mmCIF file of C-alpha atoms and ligand atoms in Angstrom:
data_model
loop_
_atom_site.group_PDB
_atom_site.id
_atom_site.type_symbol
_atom_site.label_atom_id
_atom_site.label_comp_id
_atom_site.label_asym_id
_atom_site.label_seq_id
_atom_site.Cartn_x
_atom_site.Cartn_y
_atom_site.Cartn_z
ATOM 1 C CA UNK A 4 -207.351 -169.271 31.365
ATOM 2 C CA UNK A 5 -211.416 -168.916 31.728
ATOM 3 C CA UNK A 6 -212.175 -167.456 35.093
ATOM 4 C CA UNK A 7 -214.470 -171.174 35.221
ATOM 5 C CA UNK A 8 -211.076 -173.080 35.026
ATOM 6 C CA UNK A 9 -208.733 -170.797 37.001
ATOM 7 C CA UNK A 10 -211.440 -171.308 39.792
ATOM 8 C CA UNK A 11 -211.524 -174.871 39.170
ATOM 9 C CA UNK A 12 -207.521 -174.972 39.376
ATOM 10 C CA UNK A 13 -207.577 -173.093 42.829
ATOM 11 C CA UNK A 14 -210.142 -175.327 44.530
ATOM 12 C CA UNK A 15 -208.607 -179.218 43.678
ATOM 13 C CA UNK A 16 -204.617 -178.481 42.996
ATOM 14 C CA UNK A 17 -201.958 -179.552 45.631
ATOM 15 C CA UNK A 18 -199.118 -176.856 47.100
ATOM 16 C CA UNK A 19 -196.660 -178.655 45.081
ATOM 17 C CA UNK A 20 -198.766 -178.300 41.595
ATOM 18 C CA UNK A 21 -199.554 -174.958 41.855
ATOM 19 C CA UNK A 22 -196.390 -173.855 42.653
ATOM 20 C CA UNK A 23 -195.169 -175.530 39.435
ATOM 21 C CA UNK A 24 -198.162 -174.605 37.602
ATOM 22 C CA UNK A 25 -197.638 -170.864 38.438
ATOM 23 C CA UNK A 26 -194.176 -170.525 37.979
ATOM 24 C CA UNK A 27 -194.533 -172.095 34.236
ATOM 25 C CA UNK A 28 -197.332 -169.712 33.495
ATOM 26 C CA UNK A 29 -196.910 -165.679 32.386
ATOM 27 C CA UNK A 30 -200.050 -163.747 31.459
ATOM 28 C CA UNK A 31 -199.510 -161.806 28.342
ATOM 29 C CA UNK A 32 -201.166 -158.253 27.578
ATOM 30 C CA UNK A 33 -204.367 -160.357 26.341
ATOM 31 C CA UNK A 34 -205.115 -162.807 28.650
ATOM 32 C CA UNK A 35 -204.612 -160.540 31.560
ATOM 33 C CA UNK A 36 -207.865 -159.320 33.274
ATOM 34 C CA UNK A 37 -209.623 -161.726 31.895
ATOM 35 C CA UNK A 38 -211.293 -162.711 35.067
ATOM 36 C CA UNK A 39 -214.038 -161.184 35.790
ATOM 37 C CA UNK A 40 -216.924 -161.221 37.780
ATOM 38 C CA UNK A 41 -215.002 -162.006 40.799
ATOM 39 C CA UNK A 42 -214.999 -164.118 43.792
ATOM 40 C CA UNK A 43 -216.229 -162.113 46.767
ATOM 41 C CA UNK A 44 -216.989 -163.534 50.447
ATOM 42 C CA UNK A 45 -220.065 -164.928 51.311
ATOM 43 C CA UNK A 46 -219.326 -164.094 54.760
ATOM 44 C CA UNK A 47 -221.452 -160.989 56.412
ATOM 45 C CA UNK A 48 -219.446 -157.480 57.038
ATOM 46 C CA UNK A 49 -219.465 -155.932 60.589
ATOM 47 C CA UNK A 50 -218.956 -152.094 60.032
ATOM 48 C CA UNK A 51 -218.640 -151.981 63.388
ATOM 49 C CA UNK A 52 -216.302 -154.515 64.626
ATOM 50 C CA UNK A 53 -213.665 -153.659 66.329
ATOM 51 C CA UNK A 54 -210.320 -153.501 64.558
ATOM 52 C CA UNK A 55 -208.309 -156.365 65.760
ATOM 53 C CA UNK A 56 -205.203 -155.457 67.055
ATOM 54 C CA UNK A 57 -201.896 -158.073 66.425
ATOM 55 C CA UNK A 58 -202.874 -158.327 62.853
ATOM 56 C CA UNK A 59 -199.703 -159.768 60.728
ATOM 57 C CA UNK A 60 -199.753 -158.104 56.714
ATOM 58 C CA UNK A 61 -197.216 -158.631 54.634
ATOM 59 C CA UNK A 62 -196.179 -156.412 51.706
ATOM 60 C CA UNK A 63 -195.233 -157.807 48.637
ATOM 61 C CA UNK A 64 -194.676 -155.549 45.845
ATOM 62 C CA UNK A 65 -193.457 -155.453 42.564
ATOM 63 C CA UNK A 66 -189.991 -155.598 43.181
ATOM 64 C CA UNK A 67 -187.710 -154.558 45.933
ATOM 65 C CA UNK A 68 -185.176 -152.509 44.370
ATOM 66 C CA UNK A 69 -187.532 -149.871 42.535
ATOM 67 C CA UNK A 70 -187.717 -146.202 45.186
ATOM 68 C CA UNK A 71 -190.972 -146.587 44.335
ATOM 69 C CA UNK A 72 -192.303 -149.461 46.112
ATOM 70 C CA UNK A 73 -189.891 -148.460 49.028
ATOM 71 C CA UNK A 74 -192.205 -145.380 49.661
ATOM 72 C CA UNK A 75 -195.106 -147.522 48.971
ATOM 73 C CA UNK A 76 -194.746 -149.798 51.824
ATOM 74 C CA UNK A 77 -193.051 -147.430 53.915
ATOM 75 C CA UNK A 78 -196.691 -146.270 54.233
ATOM 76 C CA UNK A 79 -198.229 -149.750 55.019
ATOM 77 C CA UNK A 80 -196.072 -149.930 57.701
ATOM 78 C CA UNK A 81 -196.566 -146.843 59.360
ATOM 79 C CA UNK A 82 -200.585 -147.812 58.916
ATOM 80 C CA UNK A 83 -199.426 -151.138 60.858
ATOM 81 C CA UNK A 84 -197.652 -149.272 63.513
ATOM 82 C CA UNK A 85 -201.164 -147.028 64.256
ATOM 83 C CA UNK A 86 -203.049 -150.196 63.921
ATOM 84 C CA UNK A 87 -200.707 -152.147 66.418
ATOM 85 C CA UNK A 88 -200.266 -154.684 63.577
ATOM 86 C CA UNK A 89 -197.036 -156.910 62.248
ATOM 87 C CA UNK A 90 -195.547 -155.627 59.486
ATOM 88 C CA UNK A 91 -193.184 -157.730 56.997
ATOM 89 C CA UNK A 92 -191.817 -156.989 53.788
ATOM 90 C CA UNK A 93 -190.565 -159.793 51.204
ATOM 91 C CA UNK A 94 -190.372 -159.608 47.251
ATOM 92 C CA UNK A 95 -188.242 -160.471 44.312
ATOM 93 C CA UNK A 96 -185.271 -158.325 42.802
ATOM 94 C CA UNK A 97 -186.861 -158.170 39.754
ATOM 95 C CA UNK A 98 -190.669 -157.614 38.451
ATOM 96 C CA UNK A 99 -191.127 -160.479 35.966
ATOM 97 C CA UNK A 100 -194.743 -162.757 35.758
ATOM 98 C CA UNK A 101 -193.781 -165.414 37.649
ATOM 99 C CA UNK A 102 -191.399 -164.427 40.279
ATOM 100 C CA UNK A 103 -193.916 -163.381 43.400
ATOM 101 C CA UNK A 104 -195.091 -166.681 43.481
ATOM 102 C CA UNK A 105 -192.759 -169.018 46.126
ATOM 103 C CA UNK A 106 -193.166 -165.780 48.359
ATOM 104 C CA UNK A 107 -197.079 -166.347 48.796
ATOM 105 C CA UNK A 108 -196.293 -169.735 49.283
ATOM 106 C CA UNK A 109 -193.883 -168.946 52.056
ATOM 107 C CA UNK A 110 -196.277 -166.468 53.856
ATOM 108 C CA UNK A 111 -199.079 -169.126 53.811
ATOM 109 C CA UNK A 112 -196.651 -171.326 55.557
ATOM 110 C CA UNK A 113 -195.667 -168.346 58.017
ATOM 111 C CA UNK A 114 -199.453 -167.712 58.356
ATOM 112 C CA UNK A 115 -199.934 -164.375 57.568
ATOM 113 C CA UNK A 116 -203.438 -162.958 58.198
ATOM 114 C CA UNK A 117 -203.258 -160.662 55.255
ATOM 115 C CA UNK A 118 -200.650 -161.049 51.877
ATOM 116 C CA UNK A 119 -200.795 -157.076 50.237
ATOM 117 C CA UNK A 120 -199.936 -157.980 46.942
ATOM 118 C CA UNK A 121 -198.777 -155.474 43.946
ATOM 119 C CA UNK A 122 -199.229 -157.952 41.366
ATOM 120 C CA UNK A 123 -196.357 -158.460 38.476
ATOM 121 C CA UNK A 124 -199.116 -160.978 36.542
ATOM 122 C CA UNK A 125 -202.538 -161.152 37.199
ATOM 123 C CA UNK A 126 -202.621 -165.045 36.287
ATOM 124 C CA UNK A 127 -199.420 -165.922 37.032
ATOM 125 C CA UNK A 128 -200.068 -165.309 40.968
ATOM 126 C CA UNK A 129 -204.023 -166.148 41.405
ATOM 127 C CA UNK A 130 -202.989 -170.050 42.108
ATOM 128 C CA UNK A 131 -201.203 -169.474 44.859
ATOM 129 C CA UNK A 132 -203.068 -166.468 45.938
ATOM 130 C CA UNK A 133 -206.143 -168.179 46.201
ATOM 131 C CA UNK A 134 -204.813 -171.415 48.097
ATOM 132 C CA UNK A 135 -203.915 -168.445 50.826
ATOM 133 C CA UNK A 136 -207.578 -167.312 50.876
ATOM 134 C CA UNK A 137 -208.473 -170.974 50.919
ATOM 135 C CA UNK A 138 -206.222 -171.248 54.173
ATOM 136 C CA UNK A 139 -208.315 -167.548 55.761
ATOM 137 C CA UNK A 140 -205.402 -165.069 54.792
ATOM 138 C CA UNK A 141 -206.971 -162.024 53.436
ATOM 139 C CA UNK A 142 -205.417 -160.695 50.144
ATOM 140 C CA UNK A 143 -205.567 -156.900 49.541
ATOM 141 C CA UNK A 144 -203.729 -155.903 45.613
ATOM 142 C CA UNK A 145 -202.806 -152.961 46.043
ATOM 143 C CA UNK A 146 -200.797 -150.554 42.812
ATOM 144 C CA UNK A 147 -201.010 -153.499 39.948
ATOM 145 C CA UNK A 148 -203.894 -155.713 40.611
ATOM 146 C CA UNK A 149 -204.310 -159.685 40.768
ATOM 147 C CA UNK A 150 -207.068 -161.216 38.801
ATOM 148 C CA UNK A 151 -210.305 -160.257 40.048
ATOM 149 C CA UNK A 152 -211.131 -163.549 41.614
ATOM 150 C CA UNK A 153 -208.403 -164.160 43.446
ATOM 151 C CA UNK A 154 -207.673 -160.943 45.705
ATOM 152 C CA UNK A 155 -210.416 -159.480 48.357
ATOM 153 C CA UNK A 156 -210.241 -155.731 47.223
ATOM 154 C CA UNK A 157 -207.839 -153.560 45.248
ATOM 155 C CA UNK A 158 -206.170 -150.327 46.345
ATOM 156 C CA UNK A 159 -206.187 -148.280 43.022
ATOM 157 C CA UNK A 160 -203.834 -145.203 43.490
ATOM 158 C CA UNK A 161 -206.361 -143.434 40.971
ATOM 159 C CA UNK A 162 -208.828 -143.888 38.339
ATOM 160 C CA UNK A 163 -207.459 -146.167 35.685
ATOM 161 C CA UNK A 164 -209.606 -143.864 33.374
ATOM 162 C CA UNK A 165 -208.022 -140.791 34.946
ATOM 163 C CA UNK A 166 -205.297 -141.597 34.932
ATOM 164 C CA UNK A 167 -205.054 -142.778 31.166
ATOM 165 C CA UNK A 168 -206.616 -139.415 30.193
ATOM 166 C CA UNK A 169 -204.158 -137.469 32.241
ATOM 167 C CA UNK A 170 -201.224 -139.469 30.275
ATOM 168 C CA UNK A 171 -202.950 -138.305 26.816
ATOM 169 C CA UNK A 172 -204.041 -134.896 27.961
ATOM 170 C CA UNK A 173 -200.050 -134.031 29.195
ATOM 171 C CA UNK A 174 -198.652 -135.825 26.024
ATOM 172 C CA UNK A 175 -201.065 -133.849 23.846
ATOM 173 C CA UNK A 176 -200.191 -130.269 25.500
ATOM 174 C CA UNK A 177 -196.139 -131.413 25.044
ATOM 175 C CA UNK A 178 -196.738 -132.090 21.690
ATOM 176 C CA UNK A 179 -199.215 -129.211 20.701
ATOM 177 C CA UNK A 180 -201.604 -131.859 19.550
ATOM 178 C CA UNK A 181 -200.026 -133.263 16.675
ATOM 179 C CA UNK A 182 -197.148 -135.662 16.282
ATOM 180 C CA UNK A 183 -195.295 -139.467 16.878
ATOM 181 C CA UNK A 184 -195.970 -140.735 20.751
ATOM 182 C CA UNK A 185 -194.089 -144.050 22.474
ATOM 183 C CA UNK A 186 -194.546 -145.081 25.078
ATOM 184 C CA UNK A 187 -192.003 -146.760 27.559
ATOM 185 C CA UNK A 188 -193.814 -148.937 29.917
ATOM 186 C CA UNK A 189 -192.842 -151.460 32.628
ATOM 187 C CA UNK A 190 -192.600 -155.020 32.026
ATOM 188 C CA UNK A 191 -195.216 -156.703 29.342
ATOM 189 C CA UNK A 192 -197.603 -158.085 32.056
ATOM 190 C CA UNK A 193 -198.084 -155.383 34.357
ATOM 191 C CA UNK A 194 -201.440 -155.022 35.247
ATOM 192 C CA UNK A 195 -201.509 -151.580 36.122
ATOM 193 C CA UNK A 196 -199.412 -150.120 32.889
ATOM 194 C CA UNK A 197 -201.235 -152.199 30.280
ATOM 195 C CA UNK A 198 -204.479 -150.683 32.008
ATOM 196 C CA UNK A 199 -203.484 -147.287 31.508
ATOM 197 C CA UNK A 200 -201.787 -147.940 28.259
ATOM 198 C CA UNK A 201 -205.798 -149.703 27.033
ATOM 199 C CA UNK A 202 -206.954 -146.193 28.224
ATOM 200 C CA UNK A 203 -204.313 -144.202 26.120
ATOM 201 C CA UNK A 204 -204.769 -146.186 23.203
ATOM 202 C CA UNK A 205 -208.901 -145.270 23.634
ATOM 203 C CA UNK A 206 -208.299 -141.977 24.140
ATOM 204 C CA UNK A 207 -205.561 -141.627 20.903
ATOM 205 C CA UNK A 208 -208.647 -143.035 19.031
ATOM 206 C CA UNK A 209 -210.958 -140.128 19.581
ATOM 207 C CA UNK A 210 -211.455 -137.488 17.207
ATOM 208 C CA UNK A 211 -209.775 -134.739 19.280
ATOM 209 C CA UNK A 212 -206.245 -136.407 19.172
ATOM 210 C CA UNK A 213 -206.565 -137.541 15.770
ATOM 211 C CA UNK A 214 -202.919 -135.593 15.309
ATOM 212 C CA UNK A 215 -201.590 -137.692 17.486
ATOM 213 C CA UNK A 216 -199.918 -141.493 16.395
ATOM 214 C CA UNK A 217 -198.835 -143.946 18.970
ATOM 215 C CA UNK A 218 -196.017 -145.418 16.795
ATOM 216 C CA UNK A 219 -194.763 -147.786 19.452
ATOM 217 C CA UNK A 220 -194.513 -149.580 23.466
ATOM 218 C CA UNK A 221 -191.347 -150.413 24.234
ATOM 219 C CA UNK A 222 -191.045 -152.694 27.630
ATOM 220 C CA UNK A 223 -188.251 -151.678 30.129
ATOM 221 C CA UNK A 224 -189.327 -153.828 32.826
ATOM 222 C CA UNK A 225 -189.019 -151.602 35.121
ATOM 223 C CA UNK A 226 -185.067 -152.125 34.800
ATOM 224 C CA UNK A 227 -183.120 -149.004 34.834
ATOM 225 C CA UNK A 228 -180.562 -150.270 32.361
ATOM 226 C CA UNK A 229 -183.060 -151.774 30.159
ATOM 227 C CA UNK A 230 -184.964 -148.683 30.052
ATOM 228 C CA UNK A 231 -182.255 -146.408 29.316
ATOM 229 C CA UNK A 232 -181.289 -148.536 26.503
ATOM 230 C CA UNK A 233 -184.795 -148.454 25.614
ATOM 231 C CA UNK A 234 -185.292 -144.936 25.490
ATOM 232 C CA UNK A 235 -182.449 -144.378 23.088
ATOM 233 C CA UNK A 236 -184.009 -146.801 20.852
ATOM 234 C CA UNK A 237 -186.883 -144.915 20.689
ATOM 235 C CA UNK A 238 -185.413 -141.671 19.772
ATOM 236 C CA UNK A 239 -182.933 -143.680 17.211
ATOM 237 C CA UNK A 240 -185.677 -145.249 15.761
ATOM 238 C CA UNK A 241 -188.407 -142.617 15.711
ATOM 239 C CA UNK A 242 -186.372 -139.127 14.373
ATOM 240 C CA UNK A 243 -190.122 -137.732 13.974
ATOM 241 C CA UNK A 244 -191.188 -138.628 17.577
ATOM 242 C CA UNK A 245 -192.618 -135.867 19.657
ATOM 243 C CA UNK A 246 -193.279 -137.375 23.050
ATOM 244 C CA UNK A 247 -192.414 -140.614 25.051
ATOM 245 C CA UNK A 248 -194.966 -141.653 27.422
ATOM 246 C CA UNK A 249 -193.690 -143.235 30.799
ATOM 247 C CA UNK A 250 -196.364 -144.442 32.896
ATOM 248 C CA UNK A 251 -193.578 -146.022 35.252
ATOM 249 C CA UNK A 252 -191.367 -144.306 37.453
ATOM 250 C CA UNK A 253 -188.440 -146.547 36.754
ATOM 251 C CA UNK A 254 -188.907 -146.025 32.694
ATOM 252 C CA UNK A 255 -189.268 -142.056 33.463
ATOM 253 C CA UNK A 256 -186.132 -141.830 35.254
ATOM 254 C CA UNK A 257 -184.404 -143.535 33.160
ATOM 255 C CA UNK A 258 -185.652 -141.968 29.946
ATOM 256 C CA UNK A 259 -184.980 -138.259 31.928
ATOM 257 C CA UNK A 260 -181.502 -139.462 32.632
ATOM 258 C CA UNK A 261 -180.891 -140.648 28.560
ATOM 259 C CA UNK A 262 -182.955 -137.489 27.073
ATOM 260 C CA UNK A 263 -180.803 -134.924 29.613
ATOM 261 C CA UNK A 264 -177.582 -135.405 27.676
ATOM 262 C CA UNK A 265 -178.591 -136.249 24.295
ATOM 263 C CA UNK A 266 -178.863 -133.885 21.693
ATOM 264 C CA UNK A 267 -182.753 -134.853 21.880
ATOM 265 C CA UNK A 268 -182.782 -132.247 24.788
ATOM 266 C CA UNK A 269 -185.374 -129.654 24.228
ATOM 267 C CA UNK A 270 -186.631 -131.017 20.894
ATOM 268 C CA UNK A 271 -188.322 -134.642 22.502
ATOM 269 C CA UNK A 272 -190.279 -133.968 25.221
ATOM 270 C CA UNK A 273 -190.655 -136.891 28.144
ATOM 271 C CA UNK A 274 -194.070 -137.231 30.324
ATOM 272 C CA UNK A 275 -195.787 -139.599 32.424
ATOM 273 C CA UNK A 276 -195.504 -141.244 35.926
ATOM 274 C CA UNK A 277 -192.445 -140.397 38.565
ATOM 275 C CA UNK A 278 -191.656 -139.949 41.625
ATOM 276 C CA UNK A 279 -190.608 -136.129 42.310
ATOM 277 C CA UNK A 280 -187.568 -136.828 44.070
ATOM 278 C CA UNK A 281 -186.080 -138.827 40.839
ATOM 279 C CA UNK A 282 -186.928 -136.381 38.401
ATOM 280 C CA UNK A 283 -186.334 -132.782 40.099
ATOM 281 C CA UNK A 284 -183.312 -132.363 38.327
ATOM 282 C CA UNK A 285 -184.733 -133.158 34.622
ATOM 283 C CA UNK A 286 -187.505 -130.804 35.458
ATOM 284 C CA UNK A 287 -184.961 -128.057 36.925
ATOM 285 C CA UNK A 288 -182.635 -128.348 33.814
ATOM 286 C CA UNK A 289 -185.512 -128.262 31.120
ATOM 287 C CA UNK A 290 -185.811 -131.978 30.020
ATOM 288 C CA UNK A 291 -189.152 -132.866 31.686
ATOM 289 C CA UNK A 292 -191.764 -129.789 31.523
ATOM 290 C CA UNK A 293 -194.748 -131.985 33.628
ATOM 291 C CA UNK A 294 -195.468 -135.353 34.742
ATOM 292 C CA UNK A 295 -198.024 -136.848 37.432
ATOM 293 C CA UNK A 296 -198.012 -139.276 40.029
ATOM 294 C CA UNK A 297 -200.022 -139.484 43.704
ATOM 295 C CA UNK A 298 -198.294 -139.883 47.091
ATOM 296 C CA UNK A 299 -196.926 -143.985 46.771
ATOM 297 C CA UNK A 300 -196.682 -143.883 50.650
ATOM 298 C CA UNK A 301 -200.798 -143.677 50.617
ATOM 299 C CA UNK A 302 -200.874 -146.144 48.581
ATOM 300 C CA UNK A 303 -199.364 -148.453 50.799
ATOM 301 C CA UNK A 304 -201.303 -146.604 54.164
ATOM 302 C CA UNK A 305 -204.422 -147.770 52.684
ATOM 303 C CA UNK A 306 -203.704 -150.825 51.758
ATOM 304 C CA UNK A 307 -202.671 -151.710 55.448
ATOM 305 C CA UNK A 308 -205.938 -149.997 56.595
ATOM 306 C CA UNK A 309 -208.038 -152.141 54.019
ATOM 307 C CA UNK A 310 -206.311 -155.046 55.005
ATOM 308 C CA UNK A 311 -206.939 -155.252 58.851
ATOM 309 C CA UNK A 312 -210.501 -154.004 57.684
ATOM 310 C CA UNK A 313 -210.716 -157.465 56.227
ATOM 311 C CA UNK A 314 -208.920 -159.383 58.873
ATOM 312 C CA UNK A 315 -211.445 -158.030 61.444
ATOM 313 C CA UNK A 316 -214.150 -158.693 59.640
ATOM 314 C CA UNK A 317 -215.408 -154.977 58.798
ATOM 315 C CA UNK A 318 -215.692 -155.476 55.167
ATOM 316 C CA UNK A 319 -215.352 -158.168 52.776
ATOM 317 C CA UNK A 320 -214.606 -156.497 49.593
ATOM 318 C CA UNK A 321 -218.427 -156.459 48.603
ATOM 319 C CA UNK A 322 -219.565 -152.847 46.941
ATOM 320 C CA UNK A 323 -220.676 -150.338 49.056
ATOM 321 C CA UNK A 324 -219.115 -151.533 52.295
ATOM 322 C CA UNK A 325 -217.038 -148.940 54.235
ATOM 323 C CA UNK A 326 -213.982 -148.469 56.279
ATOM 324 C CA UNK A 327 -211.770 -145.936 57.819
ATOM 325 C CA UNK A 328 -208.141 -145.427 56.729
ATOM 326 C CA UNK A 329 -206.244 -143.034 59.450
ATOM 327 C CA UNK A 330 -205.837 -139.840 58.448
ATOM 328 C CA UNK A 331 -206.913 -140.545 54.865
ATOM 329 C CA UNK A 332 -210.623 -140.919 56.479
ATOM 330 C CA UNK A 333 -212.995 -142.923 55.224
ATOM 331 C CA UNK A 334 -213.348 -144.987 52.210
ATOM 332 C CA UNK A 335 -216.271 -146.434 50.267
ATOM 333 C CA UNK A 336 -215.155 -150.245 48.502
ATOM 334 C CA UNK A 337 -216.266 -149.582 44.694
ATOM 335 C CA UNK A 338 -217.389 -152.239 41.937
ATOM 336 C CA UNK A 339 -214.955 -154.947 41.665
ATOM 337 C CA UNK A 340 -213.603 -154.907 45.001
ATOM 338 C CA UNK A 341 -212.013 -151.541 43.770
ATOM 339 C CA UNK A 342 -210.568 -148.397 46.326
ATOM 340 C CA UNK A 343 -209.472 -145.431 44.491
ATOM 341 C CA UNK A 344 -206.774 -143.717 46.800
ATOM 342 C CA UNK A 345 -207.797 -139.998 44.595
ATOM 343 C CA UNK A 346 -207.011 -138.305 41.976
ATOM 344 C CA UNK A 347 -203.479 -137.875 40.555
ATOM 345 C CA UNK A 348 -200.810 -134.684 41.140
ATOM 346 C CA UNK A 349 -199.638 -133.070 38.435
ATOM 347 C CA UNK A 350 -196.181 -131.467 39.058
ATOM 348 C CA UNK A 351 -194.317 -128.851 37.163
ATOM 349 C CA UNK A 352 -191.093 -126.557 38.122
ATOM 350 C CA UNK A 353 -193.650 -124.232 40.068
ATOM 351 C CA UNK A 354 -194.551 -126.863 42.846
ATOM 352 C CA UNK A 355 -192.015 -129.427 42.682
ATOM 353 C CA UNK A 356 -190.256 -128.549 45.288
ATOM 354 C CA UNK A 357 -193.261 -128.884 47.192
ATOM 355 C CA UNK A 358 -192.525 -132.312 47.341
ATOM 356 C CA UNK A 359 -189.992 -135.035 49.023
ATOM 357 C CA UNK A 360 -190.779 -138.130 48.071
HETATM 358 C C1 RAM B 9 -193.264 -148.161 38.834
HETATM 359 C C2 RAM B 9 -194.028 -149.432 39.025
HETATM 360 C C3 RAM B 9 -195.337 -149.198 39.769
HETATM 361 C C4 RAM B 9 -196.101 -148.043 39.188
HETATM 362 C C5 RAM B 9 -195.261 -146.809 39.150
HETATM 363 C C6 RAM B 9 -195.984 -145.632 38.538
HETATM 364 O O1 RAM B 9 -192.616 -147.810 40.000
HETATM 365 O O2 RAM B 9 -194.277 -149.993 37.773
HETATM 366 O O3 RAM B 9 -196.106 -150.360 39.735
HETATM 367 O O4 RAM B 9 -197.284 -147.791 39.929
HETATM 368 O O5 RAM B 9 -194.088 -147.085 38.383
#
């Protein structure tokens, strides 16, 4: 969909026809990001107005049964708390395109003043998404973005860029720069992982990792079954493979728990994005060596913060505008509506146990 026709769509279709429109419609790796430019508010920011108190934000992440997301908004509401907001939390069981979209038509209905958003397609929610801006609600993406024109800002837990080249850099070291690399990713329209996974495949490309061969992505959608089952596949399929790549924390688990007790052990090695809490025990017992991640419950703290920023009228999403997030301090909104939380942790069996979530 041109970014000319998805705006179209949002300003003339009916509740009814979007919601039917939406559900119908998943974004595949191509299409996805492919609106740009974005649609920003014409309306003027007030650094200094005061931060309205009452606000109502709901969370609505990925999925609710991923430890993940649980930490994630377990930050948003302890930003709402501080903030003397209402906090709500609503979301599908599972992550696929289609499935956030009849709870962004509920919140409209329950008239949220801000929808935080962790988007499963960046298409397949904009409809909807942008009939709640049309009705004032305030839409903050926060950990896998929405389409560009139809969120205010996006809370970025890192670089996409850094944290693509952190994926490559810990692959290369595991595999001592030469060697097969799969990756097992999250579900096939995941904004965030098919970012990171565009970065990979540029970084692969260079001259300097020329050793290394991405021989295939294989899609647990963020499933712990389906991963598992995918990670054997891999290593049945690939008896040269070196490294598997997991820029989810689902497909990293799972992949830990597989790897652990298969006679891959110690030969394989298994990188990418987890929580430390999930994988202490692969790390302690010699399947995972290093893998990275940031705090999720940040994530979710400023996203709250960036979201009553918009509901009270201190920023709009425009470049350059400030706020203040808590105790994270302040933040600077970058091109493309985009707030980079910081840079990613790398953890290792020397400071793992520096860390509980
Ligand atoms: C999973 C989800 C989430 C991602 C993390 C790293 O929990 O896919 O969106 O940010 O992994």
């Amino acid at each position: 969909m041109t970014t000319m026709t998805s705006r179209l769509l949002a300003g003339v279709l009916v509740a009814g026809l979007v919601g039917s429109l939406a559900a119908c419609g998943g974004t595949t790796k191509d299409s996805a990001g492919a609106n740009s430019g974005g649609t920003q508010s014409t309306a003027t920011a007030d650094p200094n107005a005061a931060a309205k108190q009452g606000v109502k934000m709901a969370f609505l992440p990925k999925q609710l049964n991923n430890p993940y997301s649980d930490i994630e908004v377990s930050g948003g509401k302890t930003a709402l708390a501080e903030l003397k907001g209402e906090y709500k939390l609503v979301g599908p069981n599972d992550a696929s395109a289609s499935s956030q979209v009849s709870y962004i038509n509920t919140l409209i209905q329950q008239q949220q003043d801000v929808i935080g958003i962790a988007a499963n397609d960046s298409n397949a929610v904009c409809p909807s998404l942008n009939q709640a801006r049309g009705a004032g609600v305030k839409v903050v993406a926060f950990d896998s973005d929405a389409a560009k024109d139809c969120r205010d800002v996006f809370v970025n837990q890192a670089s996409t860029q850094g944290i693509g080249d952190k994926l490559v850099e810990l692959a290369s070291k595991l595999a001592g720069g030469s060697g097969e690399v799969a990756i097992l990713s999250a579900t096939p329209n995941a904004t965030n992982q098919n970012a990171w996974i565009e970065v990979v495949r540029a970084d692969l490309a260079k001259p300097e990792h020329a050793g290394l061969k991405l021989v295939k992505i294989a899609y647990g959608n963020d499933e712990d079954q389906k991963s598992f089952q995918e990670a054997q596949g891999l290593l049945q399929s690939y008896p040269n493979l070196k490294v598997i790549i997991s820029p989810t924390t689902v497909g990293i688990a799972a992949a830990a728990r597989y790897l652990s007790s298969s006679s891959y052990k110690g030969k394989v090695a298994l990188t990418g994005l987890g929580t430390p809490n999930q994988l202490r025990e692969y790390v302690k017992n010699g399947t995972v060596t290093e893998f990275a991640l940031w705090k999720p419950a940040d994530v979710g703290y400023l996203a709250a913060y960036a979201g009553v920023a918009l509901a009270s009228g201190q920023i709009t999403g425009a470049q350059g505008q400030k706020f203040k997030a808590g105790r994270l301090g302040e933040y600077t909104i970058g091109a493309n509506g985009e707030i980079v939380l910081g840079p990613p942790t790398v953890f290792d069996s020397a400071n793992i146990d520096n860390f509980t979530f």
